XYZ file of C-alpha atoms in Angstrom:
610
model
C 0.000 0.000 0.000
C 1.275 3.482 -0.891
C 1.721 5.176 2.476
C 1.183 8.729 1.241
C -1.719 10.566 -0.298
C -2.284 8.809 -3.588
C -4.773 8.903 -6.418
C -7.285 6.533 -4.844
C -10.708 8.093 -4.348
C -13.278 7.154 -1.729
C -16.575 5.781 -2.911
C -19.757 7.681 -2.111
C -20.532 5.153 0.632
C -17.087 5.539 2.202
C -17.304 9.313 2.063
C -20.774 9.185 3.642
C -19.522 6.950 6.453
C -16.800 9.449 7.373
C -19.003 12.522 6.912
C -21.718 11.026 9.127
C -19.185 10.955 11.954
C -17.258 14.181 11.269
C -19.867 16.269 9.506
C -19.488 17.578 5.943
C -16.100 19.100 5.008
C -15.962 22.830 5.702
C -13.465 23.390 2.890
C -11.859 21.463 0.090
C -8.760 21.159 2.262
C -10.683 18.581 4.234
C -12.014 16.847 1.128
C -10.238 15.048 -1.658
C -10.768 17.545 -4.490
C -8.947 20.872 -4.505
C -8.821 23.689 -7.011
C -5.774 25.792 -7.846
C -7.176 28.557 -5.659
C -7.222 26.232 -2.665
C -3.473 25.707 -2.945
C -2.821 29.357 -2.045
C -3.718 28.968 1.648
C -4.617 26.388 4.263
C -7.544 26.664 6.622
C -8.625 24.602 9.583
C -5.479 22.508 9.958
C -5.054 23.157 13.667
C -8.693 22.378 14.411
C -8.485 19.179 12.379
C -5.318 18.032 14.151
C -7.061 18.506 17.478
C -9.557 15.874 16.338
C -6.903 13.179 15.947
C -8.729 11.213 18.654
C -11.566 10.653 16.159
C -9.334 8.429 14.027
C -10.431 5.200 15.748
C -14.161 6.085 15.530
C -13.577 7.031 11.883
C -12.021 3.651 11.122
C -14.972 1.998 12.850
C -17.392 4.073 10.758
C -15.859 2.890 7.485
C -15.364 -0.701 8.596
C -18.943 -0.880 9.905
C -20.444 0.545 6.703
C -18.269 -1.212 4.091
C -16.754 -4.207 5.876
C -13.166 -3.182 5.194
C -11.034 -0.011 4.868
C -9.826 0.810 1.356
C -6.909 3.072 0.461
C -9.335 5.694 -0.813
C -11.383 5.642 2.394
C -8.250 5.829 4.547
C -6.910 8.743 2.497
C -10.185 10.618 2.835
C -10.296 10.073 6.588
C -6.667 11.225 6.836
C -7.428 14.413 4.929
C -10.393 15.148 7.181
C -8.224 14.782 10.306
C -4.839 15.848 8.805
C -3.313 12.573 9.942
C -0.340 11.225 7.934
C -1.534 8.169 5.953
C 1.399 6.063 7.164
C 0.330 6.648 10.771
C -3.323 5.929 10.030
C -2.354 2.744 8.200
C -0.355 1.687 11.260
C -3.418 2.253 13.444
C -5.824 0.476 11.062
C -3.610 -2.615 10.851
C -3.067 -2.712 14.626
C -6.578 -3.981 15.386
C -7.863 -7.458 14.594
C -11.417 -6.342 13.766
C -10.327 -4.043 10.921
C -9.183 -5.136 7.477
C -7.309 -3.088 4.862
C -7.840 -5.819 2.280
C -11.121 -6.546 0.489
C -13.315 -9.080 2.255
C -17.010 -10.001 2.280
C -19.428 -7.682 4.044
C -20.176 -10.385 6.632
C -17.484 -11.655 8.998
C -18.071 -14.576 11.362
C -15.671 -14.535 14.310
C -15.415 -18.019 15.847
C -13.688 -18.118 19.233
C -10.841 -20.623 19.509
C -9.557 -19.579 22.939
C -9.341 -21.556 26.167
C -12.957 -22.073 27.300
C -14.207 -22.502 23.737
C -11.311 -24.809 22.845
C -12.307 -27.065 25.749
C -15.914 -26.989 24.493
C -15.127 -28.144 20.938
C -14.196 -24.956 19.066
C -11.998 -26.843 16.562
C -14.882 -29.017 15.418
C -17.160 -25.961 15.253
C -14.630 -24.068 13.109
C -14.171 -27.008 10.754
C -17.930 -27.416 10.358
C -18.578 -23.722 9.772
C -15.714 -23.401 7.303
C -17.077 -26.418 5.441
C -20.539 -24.849 5.172
C -19.388 -21.299 4.432
C -16.776 -21.813 1.768
C -15.774 -19.557 -1.106
C -18.696 -17.758 -2.678
C -20.816 -17.750 0.478
C -20.326 -14.025 1.049
C -19.056 -14.720 4.560
C -15.497 -14.515 5.852
C -14.873 -16.982 8.698
C -12.152 -15.820 11.081
C -10.737 -17.784 14.003
C -10.839 -15.359 16.883
C -9.362 -14.939 20.360
C -11.738 -14.842 23.323
C -15.095 -13.154 22.632
C -15.961 -12.786 26.319
C -18.790 -15.349 26.099
C -17.019 -18.086 28.051
C -20.051 -19.090 30.118
C -21.783 -20.071 26.869
C -18.839 -21.656 25.061
C -18.291 -22.337 22.215
C -19.113 -18.897 20.843
C -19.332 -17.052 17.538
C -20.030 -13.422 16.610
C -21.362 -12.412 13.196
C -20.866 -8.828 11.976
C -22.621 -7.735 8.771
C -21.477 -4.383 7.414
C -24.042 -1.831 6.305
C -25.982 1.196 7.437
C -26.559 0.267 10.184
C -24.096 -2.511 10.922
C -25.824 -5.660 12.176
C -24.499 -8.198 14.624
C -25.602 -11.569 15.947
C -24.147 -13.665 18.746
C -24.324 -17.434 18.652
C -23.477 -18.968 22.031
C -23.461 -21.810 22.725
C -22.842 -22.174 19.030
C -23.517 -25.101 16.767
C -22.640 -25.185 13.096
C -26.285 -24.527 12.171
C -26.696 -21.623 14.619
C -23.420 -19.994 13.595
C -24.285 -20.290 9.901
C -27.737 -18.769 10.562
C -26.173 -15.864 12.496
C -23.786 -15.173 9.630
C -26.332 -15.606 6.835
C -29.161 -13.663 8.451
C -28.170 -11.707 11.592
C -31.661 -10.224 11.919
C -33.211 -13.717 12.076
C -30.809 -15.120 14.640
C -32.304 -15.993 18.055
C -32.108 -13.250 20.672
C -29.333 -13.550 23.249
C -30.395 -14.863 26.659
C -30.725 -12.272 29.438
C -27.623 -11.320 31.395
C -29.092 -12.928 34.514
C -28.445 -16.387 33.033
C -24.736 -15.668 33.412
C -25.280 -15.263 37.185
C -26.022 -18.755 38.581
C -26.642 -17.261 42.050
C -29.491 -15.090 40.724
C -32.921 -16.234 41.849
C -31.492 -18.778 44.280
C -31.219 -18.866 48.048
C -28.647 -16.328 49.127
C -29.204 -14.044 46.147
C -30.364 -11.330 48.537
C -26.838 -11.323 49.999
C -25.276 -10.295 46.691
C -23.897 -6.766 46.607
C -22.441 -6.055 43.156
C -24.838 -8.347 41.266
C -27.952 -7.701 43.335
C -29.780 -5.885 40.539
C -28.837 -8.214 37.656
C -32.003 -10.089 36.714
C -34.068 -7.939 39.085
C -34.195 -4.565 37.319
C -35.003 -3.828 33.696
C -31.595 -2.799 32.300
C -33.292 -0.307 29.974
C -35.274 1.463 32.702
C -33.733 4.314 34.667
C -36.825 4.486 36.866
C -36.490 0.796 37.759
C -32.821 1.336 38.609
C -33.671 4.257 40.901
C -36.473 2.258 42.531
C -33.854 -0.319 43.540
C -31.463 2.117 45.201
C -29.948 3.732 42.128
C -28.377 7.183 42.542
C -28.448 6.959 46.339
C -24.646 6.722 46.265
C -24.267 9.779 44.030
C -26.432 11.863 46.371
C -24.273 10.702 49.256
C -21.161 11.681 47.278
C -22.493 15.207 46.796
C -23.324 15.379 50.517
C -19.771 14.546 51.668
C -17.818 16.227 48.852
C -14.921 14.975 46.684
C -12.483 14.669 49.596
C -15.084 12.743 51.578
C -15.609 10.291 48.708
C -11.879 9.648 48.430
C -11.638 9.188 52.192
C -14.461 6.624 52.185
C -12.919 4.683 49.282
C -9.532 4.728 51.028
C -10.935 3.643 54.398
C -12.883 0.838 52.704
C -9.606 -0.637 51.435
C -10.811 -0.871 47.826
C -8.064 -1.975 45.436
C -8.185 -2.369 41.673
C -9.998 -5.463 40.458
C -8.175 -5.688 37.123
C -5.276 -7.667 38.572
C -2.781 -5.026 39.727
C -4.609 -4.484 43.060
C -3.452 -0.859 43.368
C -5.296 1.093 46.101
C -8.107 2.999 44.413
C -8.264 5.789 46.986
C -4.561 6.511 46.583
C -4.937 6.696 42.789
C -7.905 9.049 43.053
C -6.160 11.273 45.605
C -3.051 11.516 43.428
C -5.171 12.501 40.425
C -7.314 15.000 42.318
C -4.259 16.767 43.774
C -2.614 17.484 40.409
C -2.572 21.219 39.586
C -2.660 20.593 35.837
C -6.150 20.634 34.306
C -8.384 19.257 32.910
C -8.515 15.931 34.704
C -9.971 12.854 33.010
C -11.628 9.637 34.111
C -11.277 6.503 31.984
C -13.242 3.295 32.549
C -11.449 0.295 31.100
C -14.163 -2.048 29.804
C -11.854 -3.761 27.309
C -11.660 -7.035 29.233
C -9.825 -9.209 26.714
C -8.216 -11.713 29.081
C -9.314 -15.195 27.945
C -11.911 -16.416 30.420
C -13.035 -12.937 31.539
C -16.612 -11.742 31.037
C -17.700 -10.128 34.339
C -17.658 -6.550 33.056
C -19.861 -7.548 30.117
C -22.464 -9.058 32.445
C -22.525 -5.933 34.631
C -22.906 -3.630 31.614
C -25.630 -5.781 30.062
C -27.544 -6.446 33.269
C -27.032 -3.265 35.312
C -25.729 -0.514 32.988
C -26.875 2.447 35.087
C -24.667 1.300 37.979
C -21.614 1.976 35.812
C -22.931 5.378 34.727
C -23.510 6.336 38.356
C -20.161 5.037 39.592
C -18.273 6.802 36.775
C -20.018 10.042 37.742
C -18.957 9.599 41.374
C -15.366 8.829 40.368
C -15.266 11.851 38.064
C -16.595 14.059 40.871
C -13.971 12.724 43.287
C -10.966 13.326 41.011
C -12.168 16.651 39.597
C -12.899 15.369 36.083
C -15.670 16.725 33.884
C -15.243 14.182 31.092
C -15.211 10.426 31.322
C -14.357 7.906 28.608
C -15.768 4.390 28.569
C -13.424 2.238 26.489
C -15.603 -0.714 25.516
C -14.614 -3.979 23.832
C -15.471 -4.040 20.141
C -16.760 -7.618 20.536
C -19.549 -6.560 22.922
C -22.445 -5.342 20.726
C -25.167 -5.787 23.360
C -23.115 -4.091 26.083
C -22.536 -1.200 23.677
C -26.259 -0.883 22.999
C -27.136 -1.007 26.709
C -24.494 1.539 27.704
C -25.421 3.944 24.897
C -29.044 3.803 26.009
C -28.185 4.249 29.700
C -25.905 7.229 29.033
C -28.539 8.822 26.800
C -31.254 8.391 29.417
C -29.059 9.720 32.206
C -28.179 12.747 30.092
C -31.840 13.424 29.260
C -32.817 13.234 32.944
C -30.128 15.593 34.241
C -27.908 12.858 35.668
C -25.179 13.687 33.172
C -24.424 17.017 31.540
C -23.762 20.576 32.661
C -25.544 20.374 36.021
C -25.697 16.850 37.448
C -28.619 16.541 39.891
C -28.719 20.324 40.146
C -25.460 20.329 42.137
C -23.496 22.615 39.789
C -21.157 19.792 38.775
C -20.671 19.109 35.057
C -19.815 15.596 33.906
C -20.433 13.589 30.757
C -19.394 10.209 29.383
C -18.222 9.321 25.888
C -17.994 5.740 24.660
C -14.992 4.663 22.619
C -15.073 1.219 21.030
C -12.020 -0.969 20.964
C -11.370 -3.039 17.867
C -9.759 -6.253 19.029
C -6.425 -5.677 20.811
C -5.671 -7.372 24.134
C -2.823 -4.948 24.792
C -5.318 -2.080 25.088
C -6.260 -3.452 28.481
C -2.984 -1.865 29.655
C -3.908 1.648 30.750
C -1.376 3.666 28.755
C -1.982 1.596 25.609
C -5.668 2.378 26.101
C -4.864 6.114 26.282
C -2.924 5.900 23.017
C -5.834 4.088 21.408
C -8.322 6.775 22.443
C -5.963 9.498 21.203
C -5.831 7.924 17.729
C -2.460 6.206 17.890
C -1.407 2.571 17.900
C -2.348 0.953 21.187
C 1.208 0.568 22.426
C 2.096 0.983 26.125
C 4.040 4.021 27.247
C 7.105 3.953 29.453
C 6.438 4.966 33.043
C 7.071 7.389 34.750
C 5.368 9.735 34.225
C 2.377 7.867 35.611
C -1.198 8.393 34.393
C -2.163 10.332 37.528
C 0.344 12.956 36.356
C 0.244 12.675 32.575
C -2.362 10.275 31.249
C -4.984 10.781 28.567
C -4.103 13.741 26.318
C -1.140 14.371 28.646
C -3.431 15.338 31.538
C -3.954 13.799 35.006
C -6.112 10.698 34.568
C -7.711 8.120 36.846
C -8.244 4.771 35.118
C -10.284 1.926 36.630
C -12.079 -1.103 35.294
C -15.822 -1.743 35.528
C -15.748 -3.992 38.597
C -13.568 -1.567 40.558
C -15.897 1.345 39.841
C -19.159 -0.397 40.715
C -17.672 -1.282 44.121
C -17.811 2.427 44.933
C -21.622 2.319 45.127
C -21.870 -0.052 48.138
C -18.965 1.743 49.822
C -20.982 4.977 49.852
C -24.357 3.419 50.643
C -23.282 1.040 53.444
C -20.267 3.006 54.659
C -16.559 2.261 54.518
C -16.492 0.351 57.801
C -19.315 -2.034 56.851
C -17.782 -2.593 53.420
C -14.347 -3.319 54.883
C -15.938 -5.921 57.186
C -16.614 -8.030 54.083
C -13.675 -10.207 53.062
C -10.327 -10.176 54.843
C -8.189 -7.496 56.446
C -5.979 -7.093 53.353
C -8.539 -7.938 50.650
C -11.773 -6.192 51.516
C -15.209 -6.344 49.939
C -16.883 -8.747 47.514
C -15.154 -10.114 44.401
C -16.545 -11.274 41.074
C -15.178 -14.527 39.664
C -15.560 -15.706 36.057
C -15.921 -19.485 36.186
C -15.953 -21.516 32.973
C -14.543 -24.651 31.420
C -15.399 -28.108 32.742
C -18.134 -27.056 35.190
C -21.892 -27.620 35.296
C -22.853 -24.018 36.076
C -20.440 -21.613 34.384
C -20.966 -17.915 34.997
C -20.177 -14.969 37.256
C -20.024 -15.688 40.988
C -19.875 -13.072 43.714
C -18.109 -14.165 46.885
C -16.414 -12.285 49.697
C -12.641 -12.287 49.539
C -11.329 -15.203 51.548
C -13.550 -17.938 50.169
C -11.473 -20.859 48.924
C -11.063 -22.063 45.385
C -12.732 -25.323 46.365
C -15.820 -23.519 47.704
C -16.143 -21.609 44.451
C -15.818 -24.748 42.340
C -18.384 -26.521 44.527
C -20.866 -23.776 43.616
C -20.058 -24.175 39.919
C -20.034 -27.988 40.008
C -16.993 -29.657 38.441
C -18.200 -32.131 35.808
C -15.586 -34.876 35.712
C -12.208 -35.670 37.198
C -10.460 -32.336 37.647
C -7.077 -32.104 35.902
C -6.094 -28.476 36.586
C -7.434 -25.000 37.323
C -6.120 -21.899 35.595
C -6.312 -18.831 37.837
C -6.080 -15.360 36.308
C -6.563 -16.358 32.669
C -3.799 -16.692 30.068
C -1.613 -14.335 32.116
C -2.222 -16.359 35.289
C -1.058 -19.723 36.530
C -2.231 -23.326 36.891
C -2.922 -25.021 40.214
C -3.411 -28.714 40.948
C -6.640 -30.406 42.110
C -5.042 -30.934 45.547
C -4.566 -27.166 46.006
C -8.234 -26.168 46.160
C -7.869 -24.832 49.695
C -6.114 -21.714 48.327
C -7.922 -18.655 49.718
C -9.154 -16.384 46.940
C -7.443 -13.218 48.080
C -4.570 -11.242 46.581
C -2.269 -12.185 49.448
C -3.464 -15.798 49.600
C -2.795 -16.543 45.955
C 0.595 -14.808 46.147
C 1.607 -16.992 49.089
C 0.512 -20.045 47.085
C 2.805 -18.998 44.223
C 0.048 -18.058 41.800
C -2.138 -15.025 41.065
C -5.754 -14.001 41.402
C -5.582 -11.699 38.389
C -8.934 -10.259 37.395
C -10.837 -13.248 38.820
C -10.685 -15.803 36.003
C -11.182 -19.429 37.090
C -10.947 -21.930 34.236
C -11.451 -25.555 35.263
C -10.175 -28.365 33.030
C -10.998 -32.047 33.444
C -8.825 -34.934 32.317
C -10.353 -34.956 28.815
C -8.737 -31.599 27.937
C -5.322 -31.984 26.231
C -3.008 -29.823 28.345
C -0.166 -29.491 25.768
C -2.611 -28.141 23.180
C -3.941 -25.705 25.777
C -0.460 -24.364 26.522
C 0.230 -23.992 22.828
C -2.970 -21.969 22.446
C -1.837 -19.666 25.277
C 1.515 -19.170 23.536
C -0.245 -18.448 20.220
C -2.454 -15.911 21.983
C 0.471 -13.932 23.384
C 2.351 -14.041 20.085
C -0.701 -12.647 18.282
C -1.482 -10.015 20.908
C 2.036 -8.652 21.470
C 2.125 -5.076 20.172
C 5.702 -5.659 18.972
C 7.066 -2.491 20.542
C 9.765 -4.069 22.730
C 12.201 -6.803 21.735
C 11.822 -9.122 24.768
C 8.087 -9.538 24.141
C 8.126 -9.322 20.343
C 10.805 -12.010 19.982
C 10.171 -13.922 23.192
C 6.520 -14.737 22.485
C 7.509 -16.158 19.093
C 10.338 -18.251 20.548
C 8.016 -19.529 23.270
C 5.472 -20.702 20.717
C 8.148 -22.298 18.536
C 9.540 -24.272 21.473
C 6.091 -25.501 22.485
C 5.401 -26.584 18.918
C 8.591 -28.667 18.975
C 7.860 -30.412 22.263
C 4.078 -30.779 22.039
C 4.391 -34.395 20.870
C 7.518 -35.256 22.825
C 8.226 -35.897 26.527
C 11.116 -36.540 28.877
C 14.732 -35.985 27.849
C 13.831 -35.143 24.241
C 12.071 -32.024 25.444
C 14.610 -31.006 28.106
C 16.598 -28.600 25.934
C 13.465 -26.802 24.769
C 12.168 -26.532 28.335
C 15.492 -24.968 29.329
C 15.100 -22.546 26.429
C 11.552 -21.745 27.547
C 12.818 -20.863 31.029
C 15.519 -18.584 29.642
C 13.118 -16.822 27.279
C 10.486 -16.563 30.012
C 12.906 -14.887 32.426
C 13.975 -12.399 29.761
C 10.362 -11.471 28.987
C 9.482 -11.139 32.671
C 12.498 -8.961 33.480
C 12.739 -6.718 30.421
C 9.307 -6.281 28.782
C 7.774 -2.807 28.879
C 4.341 -3.882 30.102
C 2.420 -6.663 31.775
C 1.744 -8.606 28.581
C 5.367 -9.644 28.095
C 5.982 -9.840 31.827
C 3.233 -12.453 32.285
C 3.351 -14.300 28.949
C 5.415 -17.134 30.471
C 3.439 -17.524 33.718
C 0.919 -20.154 32.643
C 3.494 -22.263 30.801
C 5.916 -22.092 33.730
C 3.237 -23.147 36.217
C 2.142 -26.021 33.976
C 5.695 -27.335 33.814
C 6.524 -26.863 37.499
C 3.167 -27.548 39.210
C 1.472 -29.971 36.823
C 4.520 -31.775 35.490
C 3.621 -31.054 31.878
C 5.916 -32.700 29.292
C 7.301 -35.207 31.804
């Protein structure tokens, strides 16, 4: 592809897709056709450059309308935003959901990751590919985790057009997946979010805190949300002021639920105290860790809780703008959150004067496009700003220079919705839940070889065995993967591990974001490890050498030893250890630093390849 402005012209449809987002060009400098008179001066360049952050939405607009991004469409978008074509091409090719090569208008993404692999994804892919061959008008793409692990195996059909149409098939069969791809509008409706919460409607459901409204309230109704305690926490926040909110969150002992476990109150205080303005709030809803789907269930089943908690967080840190960075593979969550934000704005719960308190705050949704690395906070900032989603070196830290170079507080969905019970029940009562070092309730994503996969809410301190008893292990348990692909395996005789940050650390593993993948003795462990290695190779952003090269070498070594055991594999296992240490010690971000964890634990704890 010619990485400069060329002679390619956008089609009328491509031009319309961009103009619908950006508005019609104000001058020919923003369009593709210029007269000799236009070459005498430039107008609007500075304003256009300030809209660089609209590059990702612009790529989505074209990809959604056409199904792929042509050179002409990319050139037109670049002219509208004065972005160099080489940079825009680098962004467009960074994301798995975009294509810069012609492809059919309909794409069927079939998940081949851990939970789906254990549920027969290979057979599903083979069957679908056999039915939807050349000439079918459907492109079948093997995809990493779609966040539908409780209904594995899963497939997502996306049909380009105005509007774009989507259909989820989960649990998918060949017939259901083909129907979703051939006729998205005729595909069966997705089951309600409450079906992903096995505790809902059962004894003890009234004890749930974070999931108490899922399956109880109508997710589309703001009135129903308020009738079940909604916006009580925000009123309390206004009553005690920003400093009071931060004090309550700090006293409650809330730490980040994305895996890093950084104290939330400390992060908010550091952001609020920065003299540089404006401040920003970013909600990370790009949960791409294989086996993770808790944030999706919250957004689909209780969307207003996230709107309210983002408003409280923005108020606490002094932000007037919040960004919700949402996974591109979550069409229903996107629809629910767009509706909830629109309703809150119309009812004075977002906007220039929230609840008549003189505080201005609004939320903008930004869709991801299939990049696991964008779960790292600084990579997410780059993505929003219109650059490749590559992590930044730290320091400076986001609380000092984050989104658009301004002080930014970034939290994931689960962390933010914990703020609501902290304010309604009080910090002391909240801290009484769980343990002294890991306070409050925790959401766990349980899938794999269990009878009742789904989201479970338990207080910190419950054991792994207690959680698996709730989910019901189907057959003879072979291993449990804690923390997803970036986590570690534990043996069936280690189920007494307490599910706390300190408990899992002492046991030599990690809690991560709360992923619990159970595998019985019918699941081929070597193939599972190879899939993890393939995942990290595909998802590495390629910015730093240890990760870019190490993930490839790790996969190559696993390919060589997958059918061998004992002494024949010893040299490759030694190589794996050396590569793993290099990635852990020298990678820029958590992706490279954790890419070896699961493989290492499988070798050392499970005796894989012996």
